């Protein structure tokens, strides 16, 4: 809300939208009155976005006509793009920015294994569309701000306006698999691994 400043009637696009961060970012944008389009891998996740989380539309990033689907889903252009992945998805979203668009740079799952960035993004679009790219980092916010955010999120959850997706596994040995599946896009929402011998529930 601070960096993206989504407004009623605007179109907000979120990548890795079925993930831990993306699923919350998209729902918050919706609560702010925006029309929200989620990008995720696979039809199962797209259904989850639209049917369970109330996204207005979902697009499978592996679809051969991904760029066309994104354009069709955002006929007036993208007002806010919340980027968790960088790479080709960021490039395609830059192509469809509306005038005055904002891009929240939150993560870079597709470039985690690369040294440094690739200088092949559609950055002239940023010039032509008078857009703004801004980094977002949770640790920039004070304890007080984070406390306020948690209060607000908790209220939305209690009101049934915000849903949390979690997948649970049990045992320390499941940690690597949970992390690998998360990065490979095989899981949805937050991955919770319970340690044997603890009684956290
Ligand atoms: N700035 C901050 O304060 C902050 C805080 C926490 C996390 N983060 C960042 O936010 C991002 C999301 O974190 P998360 O924990 O919620 O992870 P996540 O979204 O649950 O998992 C990552 C997802 O990225 C997608 N993905 C994987 N490879 C991709 C590729 N090559 N191209 C496009 N998408 C790909 C997959 O989803 P699909 O297959 O469904 O697309 C995968 O499930 C990460 O980059 C993380 O580092 C930033």
mmCIF file of C-alpha atoms and ligand atoms in Angstrom:
data_model
loop_
_atom_site.group_PDB
_atom_site.id
_atom_site.type_symbol
_atom_site.label_atom_id
_atom_site.label_comp_id
_atom_site.label_asym_id
_atom_site.label_seq_id
_atom_site.Cartn_x
_atom_site.Cartn_y
_atom_site.Cartn_z
ATOM 1 C CA UNK A 1 0.000 0.000 0.000
ATOM 2 C CA UNK A 2 2.900 2.324 0.763
ATOM 3 C CA UNK A 3 4.927 1.730 -2.397
ATOM 4 C CA UNK A 4 2.257 0.616 -4.885
ATOM 5 C CA UNK A 5 -0.537 2.909 -3.691
ATOM 6 C CA UNK A 6 -3.281 0.924 -5.471
ATOM 7 C CA UNK A 7 -6.449 2.875 -6.125
ATOM 8 C CA UNK A 8 -10.043 1.963 -6.836
ATOM 9 C CA UNK A 9 -10.523 0.948 -10.440
ATOM 10 C CA UNK A 10 -6.829 0.532 -11.197
ATOM 11 C CA UNK A 11 -5.431 -2.692 -12.616
ATOM 12 C CA UNK A 12 -2.832 -4.382 -10.422
ATOM 13 C CA UNK A 13 -0.823 -7.344 -11.704
ATOM 14 C CA UNK A 14 1.023 -9.643 -9.277
ATOM 15 C CA UNK A 15 3.539 -12.338 -10.226
ATOM 16 C CA UNK A 16 4.108 -15.558 -8.252
ATOM 17 C CA UNK A 17 0.565 -14.663 -7.222
ATOM 18 C CA UNK A 18 -0.229 -18.004 -5.599
ATOM 19 C CA UNK A 19 2.891 -17.770 -3.433
ATOM 20 C CA UNK A 20 3.286 -16.578 0.100
ATOM 21 C CA UNK A 21 3.998 -12.932 -0.748
ATOM 22 C CA UNK A 22 2.006 -12.673 -3.973
ATOM 23 C CA UNK A 23 -1.222 -14.132 -2.608
ATOM 24 C CA UNK A 24 -1.277 -11.498 0.150
ATOM 25 C CA UNK A 25 -0.170 -8.612 -2.099
ATOM 26 C CA UNK A 26 -2.947 -9.386 -4.576
ATOM 27 C CA UNK A 27 -5.643 -9.636 -1.932
ATOM 28 C CA UNK A 28 -4.546 -6.351 -0.339
ATOM 29 C CA UNK A 29 -4.766 -4.636 -3.737
ATOM 30 C CA UNK A 30 -8.295 -6.004 -4.061
ATOM 31 C CA UNK A 31 -9.254 -4.744 -0.619
ATOM 32 C CA UNK A 32 -8.018 -1.313 -1.828
ATOM 33 C CA UNK A 33 -10.544 -1.519 -4.670
ATOM 34 C CA UNK A 34 -8.228 -2.430 -7.534
ATOM 35 C CA UNK A 35 -8.898 -4.986 -10.226
ATOM 36 C CA UNK A 36 -6.296 -7.703 -9.663
ATOM 37 C CA UNK A 37 -4.724 -10.027 -12.210
ATOM 38 C CA UNK A 38 -2.496 -12.804 -10.882
ATOM 39 C CA UNK A 39 0.288 -14.554 -12.760
ATOM 40 C CA UNK A 40 1.116 -18.103 -11.656
ATOM 41 C CA UNK A 41 2.299 -21.432 -13.015
ATOM 42 C CA UNK A 42 -0.430 -23.901 -13.959
ATOM 43 C CA UNK A 43 -4.208 -24.011 -14.200
ATOM 44 C CA UNK A 44 -4.621 -25.364 -10.655
ATOM 45 C CA UNK A 45 -3.075 -22.222 -9.203
ATOM 46 C CA UNK A 46 -5.079 -19.993 -11.547
ATOM 47 C CA UNK A 47 -8.300 -21.571 -10.263
ATOM 48 C CA UNK A 48 -7.102 -21.095 -6.696
ATOM 49 C CA UNK A 49 -6.439 -17.385 -7.348
ATOM 50 C CA UNK A 50 -9.828 -16.721 -8.876
ATOM 51 C CA UNK A 51 -12.069 -19.152 -6.940
ATOM 52 C CA UNK A 52 -10.489 -19.052 -3.472
ATOM 53 C CA UNK A 53 -8.714 -15.701 -3.237
ATOM 54 C CA UNK A 54 -11.067 -13.497 -5.279
ATOM 55 C CA UNK A 55 -8.592 -12.371 -7.947
ATOM 56 C CA UNK A 56 -10.392 -10.953 -10.983
ATOM 57 C CA UNK A 57 -8.312 -12.969 -13.438
ATOM 58 C CA UNK A 58 -5.364 -15.312 -13.526
ATOM 59 C CA UNK A 59 -2.816 -16.009 -16.243
ATOM 60 C CA UNK A 60 -0.596 -19.064 -16.587
ATOM 61 C CA UNK A 61 2.962 -17.826 -17.145
ATOM 62 C CA UNK A 62 3.785 -21.031 -19.053
ATOM 63 C CA UNK A 63 1.051 -20.472 -21.660
ATOM 64 C CA UNK A 64 2.520 -20.027 -25.159
ATOM 65 C CA UNK A 65 0.375 -16.903 -25.637
ATOM 66 C CA UNK A 66 1.123 -15.501 -22.171
ATOM 67 C CA UNK A 67 1.833 -11.970 -23.482
ATOM 68 C CA UNK A 68 -1.413 -11.835 -25.453
ATOM 69 C CA UNK A 69 -3.425 -13.106 -22.467
ATOM 70 C CA UNK A 70 -1.845 -10.446 -20.265
ATOM 71 C CA UNK A 71 -2.697 -7.717 -22.773
ATOM 72 C CA UNK A 72 -6.296 -8.976 -23.035
ATOM 73 C CA UNK A 73 -6.623 -9.098 -19.234
ATOM 74 C CA UNK A 74 -5.353 -5.498 -18.924
ATOM 75 C CA UNK A 75 -6.955 -3.624 -21.831
ATOM 76 C CA UNK A 76 -6.239 -0.217 -20.237
ATOM 77 C CA UNK A 77 -2.697 -1.250 -19.320
ATOM 78 C CA UNK A 78 -1.132 -2.144 -15.983
ATOM 79 C CA UNK A 79 -1.284 0.584 -13.332
ATOM 80 C CA UNK A 80 0.685 -1.362 -10.739
ATOM 81 C CA UNK A 81 2.896 -4.389 -11.266
ATOM 82 C CA UNK A 82 4.033 -6.149 -8.064
ATOM 83 C CA UNK A 83 7.100 -8.093 -9.164
ATOM 84 C CA UNK A 84 8.316 -11.163 -7.299
ATOM 85 C CA UNK A 85 10.199 -12.823 -10.143
ATOM 86 C CA UNK A 86 11.931 -10.408 -12.589
ATOM 87 C CA UNK A 87 13.085 -12.068 -15.875
ATOM 88 C CA UNK A 88 10.708 -12.597 -18.771
ATOM 89 C CA UNK A 89 7.575 -11.948 -16.705
ATOM 90 C CA UNK A 90 8.847 -8.508 -15.644
ATOM 91 C CA UNK A 91 9.806 -7.781 -19.233
ATOM 92 C CA UNK A 92 6.317 -8.628 -20.495
ATOM 93 C CA UNK A 93 4.628 -6.607 -17.762
ATOM 94 C CA UNK A 94 6.770 -3.547 -18.565
ATOM 95 C CA UNK A 95 5.516 -3.847 -22.143
ATOM 96 C CA UNK A 96 1.942 -3.382 -20.918
ATOM 97 C CA UNK A 97 2.415 -0.575 -18.377
ATOM 98 C CA UNK A 98 -0.205 2.153 -18.372
ATOM 99 C CA UNK A 99 0.856 5.793 -18.301
ATOM 100 C CA UNK A 100 2.095 6.642 -14.815
ATOM 101 C CA UNK A 101 2.407 2.963 -13.910
ATOM 102 C CA UNK A 102 4.202 1.847 -10.751
ATOM 103 C CA UNK A 103 6.377 -1.242 -10.474
ATOM 104 C CA UNK A 104 7.066 -2.632 -7.005
ATOM 105 C CA UNK A 105 10.331 -4.552 -7.104
ATOM 106 C CA UNK A 106 9.910 -7.109 -4.317
ATOM 107 C CA UNK A 107 11.807 -10.228 -5.389
ATOM 108 C CA UNK A 108 13.599 -11.992 -8.209
ATOM 109 C CA UNK A 109 12.912 -15.713 -8.137
ATOM 110 C CA UNK A 110 13.836 -16.215 -11.795
ATOM 111 C CA UNK A 111 17.286 -14.640 -11.395
ATOM 112 C CA UNK A 112 18.311 -16.101 -8.026
ATOM 113 C CA UNK A 113 20.974 -18.247 -9.651
ATOM 114 C CA UNK A 114 22.403 -15.494 -11.815
ATOM 115 C CA UNK A 115 25.295 -13.161 -11.089
ATOM 116 C CA UNK A 116 23.994 -9.628 -11.420
ATOM 117 C CA UNK A 117 21.088 -8.482 -13.540
ATOM 118 C CA UNK A 118 20.574 -8.806 -17.241
ATOM 119 C CA UNK A 119 20.431 -5.529 -19.144
ATOM 120 C CA UNK A 120 17.692 -6.565 -21.499
ATOM 121 C CA UNK A 121 14.587 -5.271 -19.842
ATOM 122 C CA UNK A 122 12.029 -3.147 -21.613
ATOM 123 C CA UNK A 123 13.229 -0.069 -19.743
ATOM 124 C CA UNK A 124 12.379 2.385 -22.530
ATOM 125 C CA UNK A 125 8.762 1.624 -21.595
ATOM 126 C CA UNK A 126 9.473 3.211 -18.233
ATOM 127 C CA UNK A 127 10.504 6.374 -20.050
ATOM 128 C CA UNK A 128 7.600 6.364 -22.490
ATOM 129 C CA UNK A 129 5.007 5.627 -19.832
ATOM 130 C CA UNK A 130 6.493 8.024 -17.217
ATOM 131 C CA UNK A 131 6.504 4.999 -14.920
ATOM 132 C CA UNK A 132 8.180 4.489 -11.563
ATOM 133 C CA UNK A 133 10.126 1.425 -10.386
ATOM 134 C CA UNK A 134 10.689 1.238 -6.653
ATOM 135 C CA UNK A 135 12.264 -1.399 -4.476
ATOM 136 C CA UNK A 136 10.270 -2.760 -1.551
ATOM 137 C CA UNK A 137 11.944 -4.317 1.486
ATOM 138 C CA UNK A 138 10.038 -5.360 4.581
ATOM 139 C CA UNK A 139 13.017 -4.664 6.836
ATOM 140 C CA UNK A 140 12.998 -0.957 5.928
ATOM 141 C CA UNK A 141 9.878 -0.550 8.036
ATOM 142 C CA UNK A 142 10.080 0.239 11.750
ATOM 143 C CA UNK A 143 8.829 -2.135 14.446
ATOM 144 C CA UNK A 144 5.897 0.234 14.930
ATOM 145 C CA UNK A 145 4.925 0.150 11.226
ATOM 146 C CA UNK A 146 5.245 -3.630 11.115
ATOM 147 C CA UNK A 147 3.095 -3.912 14.220
ATOM 148 C CA UNK A 148 0.441 -1.702 12.579
ATOM 149 C CA UNK A 149 0.587 -3.850 9.439
ATOM 150 C CA UNK A 150 0.122 -7.050 11.448
ATOM 151 C CA UNK A 151 -2.852 -5.502 13.263
ATOM 152 C CA UNK A 152 -4.437 -4.556 9.932
ATOM 153 C CA UNK A 153 -3.769 -7.948 8.358
ATOM 154 C CA UNK A 154 -5.207 -9.692 11.429
ATOM 155 C CA UNK A 155 -8.339 -7.583 11.234
ATOM 156 C CA UNK A 156 -8.841 -8.426 7.556
ATOM 157 C CA UNK A 157 -8.352 -12.137 8.297
ATOM 158 C CA UNK A 158 -10.937 -12.020 11.127
ATOM 159 C CA UNK A 159 -13.345 -10.179 8.793
ATOM 160 C CA UNK A 160 -12.890 -12.903 6.170
ATOM 161 C CA UNK A 161 -11.471 -10.414 3.672
ATOM 162 C CA UNK A 162 -7.981 -11.926 3.566
ATOM 163 C CA UNK A 163 -7.214 -15.610 3.183
ATOM 164 C CA UNK A 164 -3.943 -17.273 4.064
ATOM 165 C CA UNK A 165 -2.822 -20.327 2.112
ATOM 166 C CA UNK A 166 -0.450 -22.663 3.914
ATOM 167 C CA UNK A 167 0.963 -26.074 3.116
ATOM 168 C CA UNK A 168 2.177 -28.134 6.074
ATOM 169 C CA UNK A 169 4.885 -30.771 6.267
ATOM 170 C CA UNK A 170 6.314 -32.572 9.230
ATOM 171 C CA UNK A 171 9.925 -33.283 10.110
ATOM 172 C CA UNK A 172 13.247 -31.479 9.824
ATOM 173 C CA UNK A 173 14.203 -33.665 6.848
ATOM 174 C CA UNK A 174 11.330 -32.088 4.885
ATOM 175 C CA UNK A 175 12.912 -28.610 4.957
ATOM 176 C CA UNK A 176 15.027 -28.921 1.766
ATOM 177 C CA UNK A 177 12.137 -30.483 -0.172
ATOM 178 C CA UNK A 178 9.771 -27.713 0.965
ATOM 179 C CA UNK A 179 12.235 -25.056 -0.193
ATOM 180 C CA UNK A 180 12.953 -26.786 -3.523
ATOM 181 C CA UNK A 181 9.238 -27.235 -4.242
ATOM 182 C CA UNK A 182 8.591 -23.561 -3.373
ATOM 183 C CA UNK A 183 11.227 -22.311 -5.817
ATOM 184 C CA UNK A 184 10.139 -24.762 -8.515
ATOM 185 C CA UNK A 185 6.553 -23.519 -8.279
ATOM 186 C CA UNK A 186 5.190 -26.864 -7.069
ATOM 187 C CA UNK A 187 3.570 -25.428 -3.954
ATOM 188 C CA UNK A 188 1.079 -22.693 -3.076
ATOM 189 C CA UNK A 189 1.097 -20.151 -0.289
ATOM 190 C CA UNK A 190 3.422 -20.321 2.702
ATOM 191 C CA UNK A 191 5.345 -23.517 3.368
ATOM 192 C CA UNK A 192 5.239 -24.500 7.022
ATOM 193 C CA UNK A 193 7.538 -27.284 8.241
ATOM 194 C CA UNK A 194 6.838 -28.636 11.727
ATOM 195 C CA UNK A 195 9.799 -29.984 13.672
ATOM 196 C CA UNK A 196 9.507 -33.368 15.341
ATOM 197 C CA UNK A 197 9.503 -33.235 19.113
ATOM 198 C CA UNK A 198 8.063 -29.731 19.277
ATOM 199 C CA UNK A 199 4.566 -28.907 20.361
ATOM 200 C CA UNK A 200 4.025 -25.645 18.526
ATOM 201 C CA UNK A 201 0.351 -26.193 17.806
HETATM 202 N N1 LIG B 1 11.273 -7.461 -0.433
HETATM 203 C C1 LIG B 1 10.917 -8.114 0.664
HETATM 204 O O1 LIG B 1 10.798 -7.572 1.754
HETATM 205 C C2 LIG B 1 10.624 -9.581 0.544
HETATM 206 C C3 LIG B 1 10.146 -10.311 1.655
HETATM 207 C C4 LIG B 1 9.869 -11.654 1.465
HETATM 208 C C5 LIG B 1 10.080 -12.252 0.221
HETATM 209 N N2 LIG B 1 10.562 -11.508 -0.798
HETATM 210 C C6 LIG B 1 10.752 -12.072 -2.139
HETATM 211 O O2 LIG B 1 9.457 -12.246 -2.685
HETATM 212 C C7 LIG B 1 9.497 -13.286 -3.657
HETATM 213 C C8 LIG B 1 8.387 -14.291 -3.370
HETATM 214 O O3 LIG B 1 8.684 -14.963 -2.145
HETATM 215 P P1 LIG B 1 7.750 -16.147 -1.616
HETATM 216 O O4 LIG B 1 8.394 -16.673 -0.387
HETATM 217 O O5 LIG B 1 6.335 -15.675 -1.543
HETATM 218 O O6 LIG B 1 7.924 -17.240 -2.734
HETATM 219 P P2 LIG B 1 6.786 -17.932 -3.587
HETATM 220 O O7 LIG B 1 6.110 -16.910 -4.406
HETATM 221 O O8 LIG B 1 5.951 -18.775 -2.670
HETATM 222 O O9 LIG B 1 7.634 -18.925 -4.504
HETATM 223 C C9 LIG B 1 8.297 -18.495 -5.616
HETATM 224 C C10 LIG B 1 7.412 -18.690 -6.874
HETATM 225 O O10 LIG B 1 8.042 -18.056 -7.977
HETATM 226 C C11 LIG B 1 7.555 -18.646 -9.173
HETATM 227 N N3 LIG B 1 8.694 -18.907 -10.053
HETATM 228 C C12 LIG B 1 9.673 -19.845 -9.902
HETATM 229 N N4 LIG B 1 10.561 -19.786 -10.926
HETATM 230 C C13 LIG B 1 10.121 -18.773 -11.724
HETATM 231 C C14 LIG B 1 10.598 -18.232 -12.953
HETATM 232 N N5 LIG B 1 11.726 -18.693 -13.547
HETATM 233 N N6 LIG B 1 9.910 -17.206 -13.511
HETATM 234 C C15 LIG B 1 8.790 -16.724 -12.931
HETATM 235 N N7 LIG B 1 8.283 -17.207 -11.770
HETATM 236 C C16 LIG B 1 8.951 -18.212 -11.176
HETATM 237 C C17 LIG B 1 6.862 -19.957 -8.775
HETATM 238 O O11 LIG B 1 5.442 -19.740 -8.801
HETATM 239 P P3 LIG B 1 4.563 -20.007 -10.135
HETATM 240 O O12 LIG B 1 5.118 -21.243 -10.767
HETATM 241 O O13 LIG B 1 3.200 -20.186 -9.594
HETATM 242 O O14 LIG B 1 4.709 -18.795 -10.993
HETATM 243 C C18 LIG B 1 7.275 -20.131 -7.308
HETATM 244 O O15 LIG B 1 6.326 -20.825 -6.548
HETATM 245 C C19 LIG B 1 10.901 -13.909 -3.556
HETATM 246 O O16 LIG B 1 11.696 -13.362 -4.588
HETATM 247 C C20 LIG B 1 11.390 -13.441 -2.201
HETATM 248 O O17 LIG B 1 12.784 -13.381 -2.139
HETATM 249 C C21 LIG B 1 10.822 -10.190 -0.663
#
